[in-house]
Short mmCIF file of N, CA and C in Angstrom, two decimals:
data_model
loop_
_atom_site.label_atom_id
_atom_site.label_comp_id
_atom_site.label_asym_id
_atom_site.label_seq_id
_atom_site.Cartn_x
_atom_site.Cartn_y
_atom_site.Cartn_z
N UNK A 1 53.89 88.95 71.61
CA UNK A 1 54.10 88.32 72.90
C UNK A 1 53.11 88.90 73.90
N UNK A 2 52.38 88.02 74.58
CA UNK A 2 51.37 88.45 75.53
C UNK A 2 51.94 88.77 76.89
N UNK A 3 51.10 89.26 77.75
CA UNK A 3 51.50 89.65 79.09
C UNK A 3 52.02 88.46 79.90
N UNK A 4 51.43 87.29 79.69
CA UNK A 4 51.80 86.12 80.49
C UNK A 4 52.76 85.18 79.77
N UNK A 5 53.38 85.64 78.68
CA UNK A 5 54.35 84.83 77.95
C UNK A 5 55.75 85.01 78.48
N UNK A 6 55.87 85.36 79.73
CA UNK A 6 57.16 85.61 80.35
C UNK A 6 57.94 84.32 80.53
N UNK A 7 59.21 84.37 80.17
CA UNK A 7 60.10 83.22 80.36
C UNK A 7 60.20 82.87 81.84
N UNK A 8 60.23 83.88 82.69
CA UNK A 8 60.31 83.64 84.13
C UNK A 8 59.10 82.86 84.63
N UNK A 9 57.93 83.25 84.19
CA UNK A 9 56.71 82.57 84.62
C UNK A 9 56.73 81.12 84.13
N UNK A 10 57.17 80.91 82.90
CA UNK A 10 57.24 79.55 82.37
C UNK A 10 58.24 78.71 83.17
N UNK A 11 59.37 79.27 83.53
CA UNK A 11 60.35 78.53 84.32
C UNK A 11 59.82 78.22 85.71
N UNK A 12 59.14 79.17 86.32
CA UNK A 12 58.55 78.93 87.64
C UNK A 12 57.46 77.86 87.56
N UNK A 13 56.69 77.89 86.48
CA UNK A 13 55.66 76.86 86.29
C UNK A 13 56.31 75.48 86.17
N UNK A 14 57.40 75.39 85.45
CA UNK A 14 58.11 74.11 85.33
C UNK A 14 58.68 73.67 86.68
N UNK A 15 59.16 74.64 87.46
CA UNK A 15 59.66 74.32 88.79
C UNK A 15 58.56 73.75 89.68
N UNK A 16 57.37 74.34 89.61
CA UNK A 16 56.24 73.82 90.37
C UNK A 16 55.84 72.43 89.89
N UNK A 17 55.88 72.22 88.59
CA UNK A 17 55.55 70.91 88.03
C UNK A 17 56.56 69.86 88.50
N UNK A 18 57.84 70.22 88.51
CA UNK A 18 58.86 69.30 89.00
C UNK A 18 58.68 68.97 90.47
N UNK A 19 58.34 69.98 91.27
CA UNK A 19 58.10 69.75 92.70
C UNK A 19 56.87 68.87 92.91
N UNK A 20 55.84 69.06 92.09
CA UNK A 20 54.64 68.23 92.19
C UNK A 20 54.96 66.77 91.84
N UNK A 21 55.80 66.57 90.83
CA UNK A 21 56.20 65.21 90.46
C UNK A 21 57.02 64.56 91.57
N UNK A 22 57.91 65.34 92.19
CA UNK A 22 58.71 64.81 93.30
C UNK A 22 57.79 64.48 94.48
N UNK A 23 56.80 65.32 94.73
CA UNK A 23 55.83 65.08 95.81
C UNK A 23 55.10 63.76 95.57
N UNK A 24 54.73 63.51 94.32
CA UNK A 24 54.03 62.26 93.99
C UNK A 24 54.92 61.06 94.28
N UNK A 25 56.18 61.13 93.87
CA UNK A 25 57.11 60.01 94.11
C UNK A 25 57.33 59.79 95.60
N UNK A 26 57.53 60.87 96.35
CA UNK A 26 57.76 60.75 97.80
C UNK A 26 56.54 60.18 98.50
N UNK A 27 55.35 60.64 98.12
CA UNK A 27 54.13 60.14 98.76
C UNK A 27 53.92 58.67 98.45
N UNK A 28 54.29 58.23 97.23
CA UNK A 28 54.20 56.80 96.91
C UNK A 28 55.17 56.00 97.78
N UNK A 29 56.37 56.55 97.98
CA UNK A 29 57.35 55.87 98.82
C UNK A 29 56.85 55.73 100.26
N UNK A 30 56.31 56.81 100.81
CA UNK A 30 55.81 56.79 102.18
C UNK A 30 54.64 55.82 102.31
N UNK A 31 53.73 55.84 101.34
CA UNK A 31 52.56 54.96 101.38
C UNK A 31 52.96 53.49 101.30
N UNK A 32 54.09 53.20 100.67
CA UNK A 32 54.53 51.82 100.48
C UNK A 32 55.73 51.46 101.36
N UNK A 33 55.92 52.19 102.44
CA UNK A 33 57.08 51.97 103.31
C UNK A 33 57.10 50.56 103.90
N UNK A 34 55.96 49.92 104.04
CA UNK A 34 55.90 48.57 104.61
C UNK A 34 55.54 47.50 103.58
N UNK A 35 55.49 47.86 102.32
CA UNK A 35 55.14 46.91 101.26
C UNK A 35 56.34 46.05 100.91
N UNK A 36 56.23 44.74 101.06
CA UNK A 36 57.37 43.86 100.73
C UNK A 36 57.78 44.00 99.26
N UNK A 37 59.09 44.15 99.03
CA UNK A 37 59.63 44.22 97.69
C UNK A 37 59.53 45.57 97.01
N UNK A 38 58.88 46.53 97.64
CA UNK A 38 58.74 47.86 97.03
C UNK A 38 60.09 48.57 97.03
N UNK A 39 60.43 49.22 95.93
CA UNK A 39 61.69 49.96 95.81
C UNK A 39 61.40 51.46 95.80
N UNK A 40 62.29 52.19 96.44
CA UNK A 40 62.19 53.65 96.48
C UNK A 40 62.14 54.22 95.07
N UNK A 41 61.36 55.28 94.90
CA UNK A 41 61.24 55.96 93.60
C UNK A 41 61.60 57.42 93.76
N UNK A 42 62.14 57.99 92.72
CA UNK A 42 62.49 59.41 92.68
C UNK A 42 62.01 60.00 91.37
N UNK A 43 61.59 61.24 91.43
CA UNK A 43 61.20 61.96 90.21
C UNK A 43 62.47 62.49 89.56
N UNK A 44 62.51 62.40 88.26
CA UNK A 44 63.64 62.93 87.50
C UNK A 44 63.27 64.30 86.98
N UNK A 45 63.99 65.34 87.41
CA UNK A 45 63.67 66.68 86.98
C UNK A 45 63.82 66.81 85.47
N UNK A 46 64.85 66.16 84.90
CA UNK A 46 65.07 66.22 83.47
C UNK A 46 63.88 65.65 82.71
N UNK A 47 63.40 64.49 83.14
CA UNK A 47 62.25 63.89 82.48
C UNK A 47 61.00 64.71 82.71
N UNK A 48 60.87 65.28 83.89
CA UNK A 48 59.72 66.14 84.18
C UNK A 48 59.73 67.37 83.27
N UNK A 49 60.91 67.96 83.07
CA UNK A 49 61.03 69.12 82.20
C UNK A 49 60.70 68.74 80.76
N UNK A 50 61.19 67.57 80.32
CA UNK A 50 60.88 67.12 78.96
C UNK A 50 59.39 66.89 78.79
N UNK A 51 58.74 66.34 79.82
CA UNK A 51 57.30 66.11 79.75
C UNK A 51 56.56 67.44 79.66
N UNK A 52 56.95 68.41 80.49
CA UNK A 52 56.29 69.71 80.47
C UNK A 52 56.49 70.39 79.12
N UNK A 53 57.67 70.27 78.55
CA UNK A 53 57.94 70.86 77.24
C UNK A 53 57.08 70.20 76.17
N UNK A 54 56.93 68.89 76.24
CA UNK A 54 56.12 68.16 75.27
C UNK A 54 54.65 68.57 75.37
N UNK A 55 54.16 68.75 76.62
CA UNK A 55 52.77 69.13 76.83
C UNK A 55 52.50 70.54 76.31
N UNK A 56 53.51 71.39 76.31
CA UNK A 56 53.35 72.75 75.82
C UNK A 56 53.62 72.86 74.32
N UNK A 57 53.89 71.73 73.69
CA UNK A 57 54.07 71.72 72.25
C UNK A 57 55.45 72.16 71.79
N UNK A 58 56.42 72.20 72.67
CA UNK A 58 57.76 72.58 72.27
C UNK A 58 58.42 71.40 71.57
N UNK A 59 59.02 71.63 70.45
CA UNK A 59 59.65 70.58 69.68
C UNK A 59 61.11 70.92 69.46
N UNK A 60 61.95 69.89 69.44
CA UNK A 60 63.36 70.07 69.13
C UNK A 60 63.51 70.19 67.62
N UNK A 61 64.34 71.09 67.19
CA UNK A 61 64.58 71.28 65.77
C UNK A 61 65.85 70.54 65.38
N UNK A 62 65.70 69.55 64.51
CA UNK A 62 66.85 68.77 64.06
C UNK A 62 67.45 69.43 62.82
N UNK A 63 68.74 69.69 62.89
CA UNK A 63 69.43 70.28 61.74
C UNK A 63 70.26 69.25 60.99
N UNK A 64 70.28 68.01 61.53
CA UNK A 64 71.06 66.94 60.92
C UNK A 64 70.34 65.63 61.18
N UNK A 65 70.31 64.74 60.20
CA UNK A 65 69.62 63.45 60.36
C UNK A 65 70.25 62.58 61.43
N UNK A 66 71.48 62.86 61.82
CA UNK A 66 72.17 62.07 62.84
C UNK A 66 71.80 62.50 64.27
N UNK A 67 71.08 63.60 64.41
CA UNK A 67 70.66 64.05 65.73
C UNK A 67 69.66 63.06 66.33
N UNK A 68 69.65 62.99 67.63
CA UNK A 68 68.77 62.07 68.36
C UNK A 68 67.34 62.59 68.34
N UNK A 69 66.39 61.69 68.13
CA UNK A 69 64.97 62.04 68.17
C UNK A 69 64.52 62.17 69.62
N UNK A 70 63.56 63.03 69.85
CA UNK A 70 62.99 63.22 71.18
C UNK A 70 61.62 62.56 71.20
N UNK A 71 61.29 61.92 72.33
CA UNK A 71 59.99 61.30 72.44
C UNK A 71 59.30 61.79 73.71
N UNK A 72 57.97 61.73 73.70
CA UNK A 72 57.19 62.19 74.85
C UNK A 72 57.21 61.19 75.99
N UNK A 73 57.27 59.90 75.69
CA UNK A 73 57.30 58.89 76.75
C UNK A 73 55.95 58.72 77.41
N UNK A 74 55.91 57.91 78.44
CA UNK A 74 54.69 57.66 79.19
C UNK A 74 54.39 58.82 80.11
N UNK A 75 53.13 58.92 80.52
CA UNK A 75 52.69 60.01 81.39
C UNK A 75 53.47 60.04 82.71
N UNK A 76 53.75 58.86 83.30
CA UNK A 76 54.47 58.79 84.57
C UNK A 76 55.93 58.38 84.39
N UNK A 77 56.49 58.64 83.22
CA UNK A 77 57.87 58.22 82.96
C UNK A 77 58.89 59.03 83.75
N UNK A 78 58.46 60.08 84.39
CA UNK A 78 59.38 60.90 85.16
C UNK A 78 59.74 60.28 86.51
N UNK A 79 59.09 59.18 86.86
CA UNK A 79 59.38 58.52 88.14
C UNK A 79 60.25 57.31 87.87
N UNK A 80 61.41 57.28 88.51
CA UNK A 80 62.36 56.18 88.34
C UNK A 80 62.43 55.35 89.61
N UNK A 81 62.45 54.04 89.44
CA UNK A 81 62.58 53.13 90.57
C UNK A 81 64.06 52.90 90.85
N UNK A 82 64.45 53.01 92.10
CA UNK A 82 65.82 52.73 92.50
C UNK A 82 65.86 51.31 93.04
N UNK A 83 66.73 50.50 92.48
CA UNK A 83 66.75 49.10 92.87
C UNK A 83 67.97 48.72 93.69
N UNK A 84 68.94 49.59 93.84
CA UNK A 84 70.20 49.21 94.48
C UNK A 84 70.14 49.19 96.00
N UNK A 85 69.17 49.82 96.62
CA UNK A 85 69.15 49.90 98.08
C UNK A 85 68.01 49.06 98.66
N UNK A 86 68.32 48.34 99.74
CA UNK A 86 67.32 47.56 100.43
C UNK A 86 67.51 47.79 101.93
N UNK A 87 66.49 48.35 102.59
CA UNK A 87 66.60 48.70 104.00
C UNK A 87 65.95 47.68 104.93
N UNK A 88 65.08 46.84 104.39
CA UNK A 88 64.34 45.91 105.22
C UNK A 88 64.52 44.48 104.74
N UNK A 89 64.35 43.52 105.63
CA UNK A 89 64.52 42.11 105.28
C UNK A 89 63.50 41.63 104.24
N UNK A 90 62.36 42.33 104.15
CA UNK A 90 61.33 41.92 103.20
C UNK A 90 61.57 42.47 101.79
N UNK A 91 62.75 43.07 101.56
CA UNK A 91 63.09 43.58 100.23
C UNK A 91 62.63 45.00 99.98
N UNK A 92 62.05 45.64 100.98
CA UNK A 92 61.58 47.02 100.83
C UNK A 92 62.77 47.97 100.83
N UNK A 93 62.78 48.92 99.89
CA UNK A 93 63.90 49.85 99.77
C UNK A 93 63.56 51.26 100.21
N UNK A 94 62.62 51.43 101.14
CA UNK A 94 62.22 52.77 101.58
C UNK A 94 62.74 53.04 102.98
N UNK A 95 63.50 54.13 103.12
CA UNK A 95 63.95 54.61 104.43
C UNK A 95 63.02 55.76 104.81
N UNK A 96 62.12 55.53 105.74
CA UNK A 96 61.08 56.50 106.07
C UNK A 96 61.66 57.82 106.56
N UNK A 97 62.78 57.78 107.30
CA UNK A 97 63.41 59.03 107.76
C UNK A 97 63.93 59.85 106.58
N UNK A 98 64.52 59.18 105.62
CA UNK A 98 65.00 59.86 104.41
C UNK A 98 63.83 60.46 103.63
N UNK A 99 62.74 59.72 103.54
CA UNK A 99 61.57 60.20 102.80
C UNK A 99 60.96 61.44 103.46
N UNK A 100 60.91 61.44 104.78
CA UNK A 100 60.36 62.60 105.49
C UNK A 100 61.26 63.82 105.28
N UNK A 101 62.57 63.59 105.25
CA UNK A 101 63.52 64.67 104.99
C UNK A 101 63.34 65.21 103.57
N UNK A 102 63.20 64.31 102.60
CA UNK A 102 62.98 64.71 101.21
C UNK A 102 61.66 65.46 101.06
N UNK A 103 60.65 65.01 101.79
CA UNK A 103 59.35 65.68 101.77
C UNK A 103 59.47 67.11 102.26
N UNK A 104 60.18 67.32 103.37
CA UNK A 104 60.37 68.67 103.92
C UNK A 104 61.17 69.54 102.95
N UNK A 105 62.21 68.99 102.37
CA UNK A 105 63.04 69.73 101.42
C UNK A 105 62.21 70.13 100.18
N UNK A 106 61.42 69.21 99.68
CA UNK A 106 60.59 69.50 98.52
C UNK A 106 59.53 70.56 98.84
N UNK A 107 58.98 70.50 100.04
CA UNK A 107 57.98 71.50 100.45
C UNK A 107 58.59 72.89 100.53
N UNK A 108 59.80 72.99 101.05
CA UNK A 108 60.49 74.28 101.09
C UNK A 108 60.73 74.83 99.69
N UNK A 109 61.16 73.95 98.78
CA UNK A 109 61.39 74.36 97.39
C UNK A 109 60.08 74.83 96.75
N UNK A 110 59.01 74.05 96.94
CA UNK A 110 57.71 74.40 96.38
C UNK A 110 57.24 75.75 96.91
N UNK A 111 57.38 75.97 98.22
CA UNK A 111 56.97 77.25 98.81
C UNK A 111 57.78 78.42 98.26
N UNK A 112 59.09 78.22 98.06
CA UNK A 112 59.94 79.28 97.51
C UNK A 112 59.52 79.64 96.09
N UNK A 113 59.25 78.63 95.27
CA UNK A 113 58.83 78.89 93.90
C UNK A 113 57.46 79.55 93.88
N UNK A 114 56.56 79.10 94.75
CA UNK A 114 55.22 79.70 94.83
C UNK A 114 55.31 81.17 95.25
N UNK A 115 56.16 81.47 96.22
CA UNK A 115 56.34 82.87 96.64
C UNK A 115 56.87 83.73 95.51
N UNK A 116 57.82 83.18 94.76
CA UNK A 116 58.40 83.94 93.64
C UNK A 116 57.35 84.17 92.56
N UNK A 117 56.54 83.15 92.28
CA UNK A 117 55.48 83.28 91.28
C UNK A 117 54.44 84.29 91.73
N UNK A 118 54.11 84.27 93.01
CA UNK A 118 53.17 85.24 93.56
C UNK A 118 53.71 86.66 93.43
N UNK A 119 55.00 86.82 93.69
CA UNK A 119 55.63 88.14 93.52
C UNK A 119 55.60 88.60 92.08
N UNK A 120 55.81 87.68 91.16
CA UNK A 120 55.78 88.02 89.74
C UNK A 120 54.39 88.49 89.33
N UNK A 121 53.36 87.78 89.78
CA UNK A 121 52.00 88.19 89.47
C UNK A 121 51.64 89.50 90.18
N UNK A 122 52.18 89.72 91.37
CA UNK A 122 51.97 90.99 92.05
C UNK A 122 52.55 92.15 91.28
N UNK A 123 53.74 91.93 90.70
CA UNK A 123 54.36 92.97 89.86
C UNK A 123 53.53 93.25 88.62
N UNK A 124 53.01 92.20 88.00
CA UNK A 124 52.15 92.39 86.83
C UNK A 124 50.87 93.13 87.19
N UNK A 125 50.31 92.80 88.35
CA UNK A 125 49.09 93.46 88.82
C UNK A 125 49.36 94.96 89.03
N UNK A 126 50.51 95.28 89.62
CA UNK A 126 50.87 96.68 89.83
C UNK A 126 51.04 97.40 88.50
N UNK A 127 51.67 96.72 87.54
CA UNK A 127 51.88 97.32 86.22
C UNK A 127 50.55 97.58 85.50
N UNK A 128 49.60 96.65 85.61
CA UNK A 128 48.31 96.80 84.96
C UNK A 128 47.52 97.95 85.59
N UNK A 129 47.65 98.11 86.89
CA UNK A 129 46.94 99.19 87.60
C UNK A 129 47.60 100.54 87.41
N UNK A 130 48.75 100.57 86.78
CA UNK A 130 49.44 101.84 86.53
C UNK A 130 50.33 102.26 87.68
N UNK A 131 50.82 101.32 88.45
CA UNK A 131 51.76 101.63 89.51
C UNK A 131 51.14 102.02 90.82
N UNK A 132 49.83 101.90 90.96
CA UNK A 132 49.21 102.29 92.24
C UNK A 132 48.80 101.11 93.05
#
């Protein structure tokens, strides 16, 4: 096991990836706030995690033929369209105030994970230098 094979670092990396996927979905929503018929989209953390696992070569081990197969899916399969809400007469389902709130919340989450990752690398740097 190498120095950077830490489970914590991998989890933080996945958290950043999930936040980046959510950022992409939110920015698409904001960009299409006035597009007729456009529906709000959200990133699915579960699908984002599955995508990250697939990209890292992690495979599910089936112990029984009745177990469900796992698939990688499309590159942007982590973004789901929500069709149940319509805020505008033109069929647009984007609430700009909600999107700005989600954007701020996602930014706070991203910053928290980035700070934690920075602290982890700082600890590794101290360890490599011998505690000085």
